[in-house]
Each structure stands twice: as structure tokens, then as C-alpha cells.
Tab-separated table of C-alpha atoms in Angstrom:
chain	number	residue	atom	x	y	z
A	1	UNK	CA	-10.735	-80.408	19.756
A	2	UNK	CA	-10.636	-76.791	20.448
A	3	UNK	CA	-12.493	-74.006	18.525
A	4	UNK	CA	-10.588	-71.976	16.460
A	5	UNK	CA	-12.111	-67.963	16.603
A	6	UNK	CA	-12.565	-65.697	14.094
A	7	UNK	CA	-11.376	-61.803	13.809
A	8	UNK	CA	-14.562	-60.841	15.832
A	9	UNK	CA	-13.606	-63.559	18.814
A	10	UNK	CA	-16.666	-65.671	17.855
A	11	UNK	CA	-16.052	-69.721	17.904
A	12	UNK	CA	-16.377	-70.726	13.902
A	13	UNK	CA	-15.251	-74.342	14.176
A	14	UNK	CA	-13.710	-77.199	15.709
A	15	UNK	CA	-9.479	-77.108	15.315
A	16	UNK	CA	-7.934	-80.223	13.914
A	17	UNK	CA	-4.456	-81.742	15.709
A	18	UNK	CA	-2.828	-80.172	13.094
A	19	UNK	CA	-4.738	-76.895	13.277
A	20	UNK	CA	-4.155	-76.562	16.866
A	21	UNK	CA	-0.410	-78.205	17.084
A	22	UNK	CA	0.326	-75.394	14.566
A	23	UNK	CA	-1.229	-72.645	16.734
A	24	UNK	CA	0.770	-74.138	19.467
A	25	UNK	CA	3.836	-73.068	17.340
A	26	UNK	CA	2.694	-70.177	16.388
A	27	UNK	CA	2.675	-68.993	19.962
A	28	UNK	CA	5.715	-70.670	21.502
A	29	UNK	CA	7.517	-68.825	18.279
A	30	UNK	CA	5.814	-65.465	19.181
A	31	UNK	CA	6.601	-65.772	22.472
A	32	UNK	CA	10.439	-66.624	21.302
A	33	UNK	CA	10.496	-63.417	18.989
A	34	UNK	CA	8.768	-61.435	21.752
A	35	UNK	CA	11.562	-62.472	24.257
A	36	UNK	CA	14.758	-61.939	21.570
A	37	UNK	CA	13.377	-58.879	19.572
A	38	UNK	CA	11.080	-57.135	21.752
A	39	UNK	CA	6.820	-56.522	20.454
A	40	UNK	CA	7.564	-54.454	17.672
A	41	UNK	CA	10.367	-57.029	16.416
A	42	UNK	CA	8.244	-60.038	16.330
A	43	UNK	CA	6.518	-58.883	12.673
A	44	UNK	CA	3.897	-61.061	11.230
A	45	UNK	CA	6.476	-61.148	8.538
A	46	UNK	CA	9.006	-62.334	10.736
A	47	UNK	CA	6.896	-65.060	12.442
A	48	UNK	CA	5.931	-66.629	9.762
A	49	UNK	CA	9.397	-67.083	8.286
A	50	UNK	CA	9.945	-68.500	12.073
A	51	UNK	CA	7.491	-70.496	11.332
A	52	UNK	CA	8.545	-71.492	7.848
A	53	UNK	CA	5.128	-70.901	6.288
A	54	UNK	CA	3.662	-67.526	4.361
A	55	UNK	CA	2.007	-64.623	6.553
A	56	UNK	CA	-1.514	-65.718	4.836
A	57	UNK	CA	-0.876	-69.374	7.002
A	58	UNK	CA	-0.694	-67.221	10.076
A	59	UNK	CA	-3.201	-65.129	9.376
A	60	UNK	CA	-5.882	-67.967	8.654
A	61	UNK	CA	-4.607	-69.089	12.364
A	62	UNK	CA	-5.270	-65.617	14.111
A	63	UNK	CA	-7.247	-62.479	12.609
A	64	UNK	CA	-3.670	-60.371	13.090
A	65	UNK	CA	-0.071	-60.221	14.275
A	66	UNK	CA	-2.331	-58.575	17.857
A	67	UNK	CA	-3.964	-61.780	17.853
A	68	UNK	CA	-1.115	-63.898	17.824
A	69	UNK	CA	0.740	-61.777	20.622
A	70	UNK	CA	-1.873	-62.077	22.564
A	71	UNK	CA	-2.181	-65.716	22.200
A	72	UNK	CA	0.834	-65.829	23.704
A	73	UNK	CA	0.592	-63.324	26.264
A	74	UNK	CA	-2.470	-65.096	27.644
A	75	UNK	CA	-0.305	-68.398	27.242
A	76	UNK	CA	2.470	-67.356	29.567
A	77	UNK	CA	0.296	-65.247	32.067
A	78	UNK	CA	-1.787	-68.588	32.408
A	79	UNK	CA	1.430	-70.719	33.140
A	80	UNK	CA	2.575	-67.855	35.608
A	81	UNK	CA	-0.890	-68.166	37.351
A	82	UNK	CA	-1.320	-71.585	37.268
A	83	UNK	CA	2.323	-72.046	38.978
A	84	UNK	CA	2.428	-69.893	42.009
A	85	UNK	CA	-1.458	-70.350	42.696
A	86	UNK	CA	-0.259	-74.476	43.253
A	87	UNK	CA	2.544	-72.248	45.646
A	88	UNK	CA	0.219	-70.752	47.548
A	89	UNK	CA	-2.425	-73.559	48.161
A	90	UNK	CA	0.402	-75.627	49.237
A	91	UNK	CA	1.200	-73.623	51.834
A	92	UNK	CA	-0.779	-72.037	55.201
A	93	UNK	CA	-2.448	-68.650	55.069
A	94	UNK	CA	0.235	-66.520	56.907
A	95	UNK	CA	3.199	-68.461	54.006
A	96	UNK	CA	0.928	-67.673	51.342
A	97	UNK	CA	2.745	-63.962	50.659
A	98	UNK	CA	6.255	-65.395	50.686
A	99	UNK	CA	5.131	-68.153	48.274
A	100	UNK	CA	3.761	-66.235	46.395
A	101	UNK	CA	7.334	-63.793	46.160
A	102	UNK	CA	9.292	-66.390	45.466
A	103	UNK	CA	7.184	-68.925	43.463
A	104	UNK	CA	6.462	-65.668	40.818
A	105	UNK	CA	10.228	-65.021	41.384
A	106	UNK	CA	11.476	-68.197	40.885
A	107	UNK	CA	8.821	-68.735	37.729
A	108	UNK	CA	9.969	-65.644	35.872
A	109	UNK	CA	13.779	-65.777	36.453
A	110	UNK	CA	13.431	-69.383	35.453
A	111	UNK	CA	11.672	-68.396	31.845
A	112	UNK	CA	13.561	-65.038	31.420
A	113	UNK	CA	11.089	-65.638	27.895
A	114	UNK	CA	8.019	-64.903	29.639
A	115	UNK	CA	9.114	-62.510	31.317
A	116	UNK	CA	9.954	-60.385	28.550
A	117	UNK	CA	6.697	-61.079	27.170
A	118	UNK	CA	4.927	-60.063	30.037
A	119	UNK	CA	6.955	-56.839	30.875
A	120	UNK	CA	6.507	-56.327	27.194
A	121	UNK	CA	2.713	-56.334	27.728
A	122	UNK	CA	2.588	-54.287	30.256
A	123	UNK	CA	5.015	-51.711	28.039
A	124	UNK	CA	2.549	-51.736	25.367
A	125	UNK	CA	0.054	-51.139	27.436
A	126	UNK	CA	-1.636	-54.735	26.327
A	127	UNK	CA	-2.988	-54.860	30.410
A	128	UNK	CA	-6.257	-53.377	30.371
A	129	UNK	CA	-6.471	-53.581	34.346
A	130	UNK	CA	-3.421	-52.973	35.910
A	131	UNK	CA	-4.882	-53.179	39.402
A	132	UNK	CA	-5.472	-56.933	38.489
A	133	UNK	CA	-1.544	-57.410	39.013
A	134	UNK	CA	-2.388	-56.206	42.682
A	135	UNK	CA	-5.724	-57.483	43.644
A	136	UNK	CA	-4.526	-61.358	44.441
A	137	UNK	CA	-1.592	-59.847	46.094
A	138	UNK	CA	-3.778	-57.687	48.512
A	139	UNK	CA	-5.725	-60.242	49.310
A	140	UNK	CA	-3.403	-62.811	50.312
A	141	UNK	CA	-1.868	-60.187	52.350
A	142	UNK	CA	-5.199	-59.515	54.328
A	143	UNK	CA	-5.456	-63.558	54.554
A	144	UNK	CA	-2.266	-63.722	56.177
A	145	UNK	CA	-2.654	-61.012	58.971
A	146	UNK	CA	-5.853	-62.162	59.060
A	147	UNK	CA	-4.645	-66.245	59.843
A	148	UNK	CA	-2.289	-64.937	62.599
A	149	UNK	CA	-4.929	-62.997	64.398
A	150	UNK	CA	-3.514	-59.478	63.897
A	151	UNK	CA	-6.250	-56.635	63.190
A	152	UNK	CA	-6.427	-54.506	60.075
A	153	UNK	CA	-2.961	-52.492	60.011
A	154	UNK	CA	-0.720	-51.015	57.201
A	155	UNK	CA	-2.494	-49.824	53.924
A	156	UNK	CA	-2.195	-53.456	52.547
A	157	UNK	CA	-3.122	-51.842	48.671
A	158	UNK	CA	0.099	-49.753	48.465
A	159	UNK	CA	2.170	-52.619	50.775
A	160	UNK	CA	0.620	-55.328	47.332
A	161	UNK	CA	1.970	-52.079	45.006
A	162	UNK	CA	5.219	-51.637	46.684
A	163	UNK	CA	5.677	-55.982	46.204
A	164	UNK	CA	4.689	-55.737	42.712
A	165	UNK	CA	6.853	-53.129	41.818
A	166	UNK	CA	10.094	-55.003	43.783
A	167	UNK	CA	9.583	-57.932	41.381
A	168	UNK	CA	9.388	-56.144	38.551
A	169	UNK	CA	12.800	-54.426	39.410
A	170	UNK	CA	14.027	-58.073	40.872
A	171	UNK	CA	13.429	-59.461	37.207
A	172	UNK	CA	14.370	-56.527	35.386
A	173	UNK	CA	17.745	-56.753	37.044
A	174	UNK	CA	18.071	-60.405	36.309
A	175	UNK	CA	16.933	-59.862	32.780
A	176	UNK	CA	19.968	-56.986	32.582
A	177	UNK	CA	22.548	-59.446	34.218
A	178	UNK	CA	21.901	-63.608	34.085
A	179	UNK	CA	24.668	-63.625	36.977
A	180	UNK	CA	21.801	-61.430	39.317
A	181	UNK	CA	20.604	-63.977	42.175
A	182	UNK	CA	16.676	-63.549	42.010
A	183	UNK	CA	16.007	-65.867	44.526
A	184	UNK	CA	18.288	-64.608	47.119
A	185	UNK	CA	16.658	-61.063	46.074
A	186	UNK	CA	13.487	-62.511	46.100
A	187	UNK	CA	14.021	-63.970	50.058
A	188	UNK	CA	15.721	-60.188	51.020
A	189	UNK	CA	11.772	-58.502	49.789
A	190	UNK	CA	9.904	-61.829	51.596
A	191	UNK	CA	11.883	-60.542	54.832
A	192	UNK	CA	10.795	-56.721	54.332
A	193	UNK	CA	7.564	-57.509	53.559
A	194	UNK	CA	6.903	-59.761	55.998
A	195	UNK	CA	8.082	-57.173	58.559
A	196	UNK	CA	5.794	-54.299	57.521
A	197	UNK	CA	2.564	-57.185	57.392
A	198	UNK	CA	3.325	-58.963	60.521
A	199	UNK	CA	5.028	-56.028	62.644
């Protein structure tokens, strides 16, 4: 059983199946209402109607409508981790950037839901580190020079920046138009990117 926390984060009991299957709902809902209506559209209110139960049943679930969003927030952001860091151990050092571009691609254009939630959280401002977004990047980019022998070259912080930024446009396109090939966008930034690491 998982613990169930209170308004002030701290752990006041164990969750029943039914406790925790209904938090479970509660977040695939929120991340539904995030996706369809956007933060300020997914209303306490509203979820619980979603939900089919009164906004006092949510609220004995999570301390506030914040809560719940970032329930799910932290729900799809752990999927999207989990997902392309299996990419990139699967591959060799020097593959580890172009897994990485096309397995958080592939992931988001896949679940156009969490994207929206997550481009939604960074809207809001909901990401209290952006350079988080960054850091694994940069590193697997200094990994990879670094596995084909190649010294320290281009500023691999703003090269991690400029990638981050191209994804976020790749999925904001597909988000605009279903029709937009991600992936074929996604293998067009692997080959600029790769050029500026490995040149």
C-alpha cells in the first residue's frame, strides 16, 4: 500500500486499493482535462464531475486542485523519464544523443496528452529548475564525444539548449497539425546535432 500525504506533504497513512485506484483516476482524468482544456480548464469543479464524485472526494484525495495537477505532472514526467532512459541504456555512448531525440520524440508525439501537460507545466511555470530539462542532455552529449575519443569542443550547454528547444517546436508543431511527421523531424535534428557534436 502506498501512503497517502497530507496538505503539508507529510505521509498520514497507508492508501487502501480503493484509495489509491481512485487517485489513479484522479490523475489519468487530470491529465485528460489538462490535455483537452488546458491548466486553467481542468477546475477542481470540473474534475470531479469527470470523476463523477463531489469536489470534497477530491479534495480528501489531494490537499488542492495544485496537488492533483501535480500528481499528474510528476506522473507523466516519470513515464517520459523512465522511457527514453531504457533508450539510452540500450544503446552505446556515442547513440545515446540520437536515442535520446527520438525516444523523447517518439514518446511525446505518441501521447500528444502528456505533452500538453508537460508544455503546460512549463507555461505555468510549475518547473522550478528549468536547467534540469538540460542537464541529462549535456551530459550525454559530453559522454558521446567523450566515447569516440574527440576532446572537449562546441559549448555542449547551449548545443543541450538549442536540442531542447527543437523538440519543443518538433511537438508543438505536431500538437498544431496530427498530419506533422515528428519522427522524420525528429531524425532531420539527430543529423544536425550530430554534426555540430561529432564535427
Amino acid at each position: 500500500m502506498a501512503a497517502r500525504r497530507t496538505a503539508s506533504g507529510t505521509e498520514d497513512k497507508q492508501l487502501s486499493l480503493i484509495e489509491q485506484a481512485r487517485r489513479d483516476q484522479l490523475i489519468r482524468i487530470t491529465i485528460d482535462l489538462v490535455a483537452e482544456h488546458g491548466y486553467a480548464g481542468a477546475s477542481l469543479t470540473r474534475i470531479a464531475q469527470t470523476a463523477g464524485i463531489t469536489k470534497g472526494a477530491v479534495l480528501y484525495h489531494f490537499a488542492s486542485k495544485d496537488a492533483v495537477v501535480a500528481a499528474a505532472h510528476e506522473r507523466v514526467l516519470g513515464e517520459l523519464v523512465s522511457e527514453v532512459k531504457a533508450a539510452v541504456e540500450a544503446v552505446p555512448a556515442d547513440q545515446a544523443p540520437a536515442a535520446y531525440v527520438r525516444r523523447m520524440v517518439g514518446h511525446l508525439a505518441e501521447r500528444p496528452d502528456h505533452a500538453r501537460m508537460i508544455i503546460g507545466a512549463i507555461a505555468n511555470g510549475d518547473i522550478p529548475d528549468p536547467s534540469a530539462r538540460r542537464k541529462p542532455l549535456t551530459s550525454l552529449l559530453q559522454d558521446a564525444r567523450q566515447a569516440r575519443g574527440l576532446p572537449p569542443g562546441p559549448d555542449l550547454r547551449t548545443l543541450a539548449v538549442i536540442v531542447g528547444g527543437a523538440i519543443d517546436a518538433i511537438l508543438a508543431e505536431r500538437l498544431q497539425d496530427g498530419g506533422y511527421d515528428a519522427q522524420a523531424a525528429a531524425e532531420a535534428l539527430i543529423t544536425m546535432l550530430e554534426t555540430a557534436l561529432f564535427a
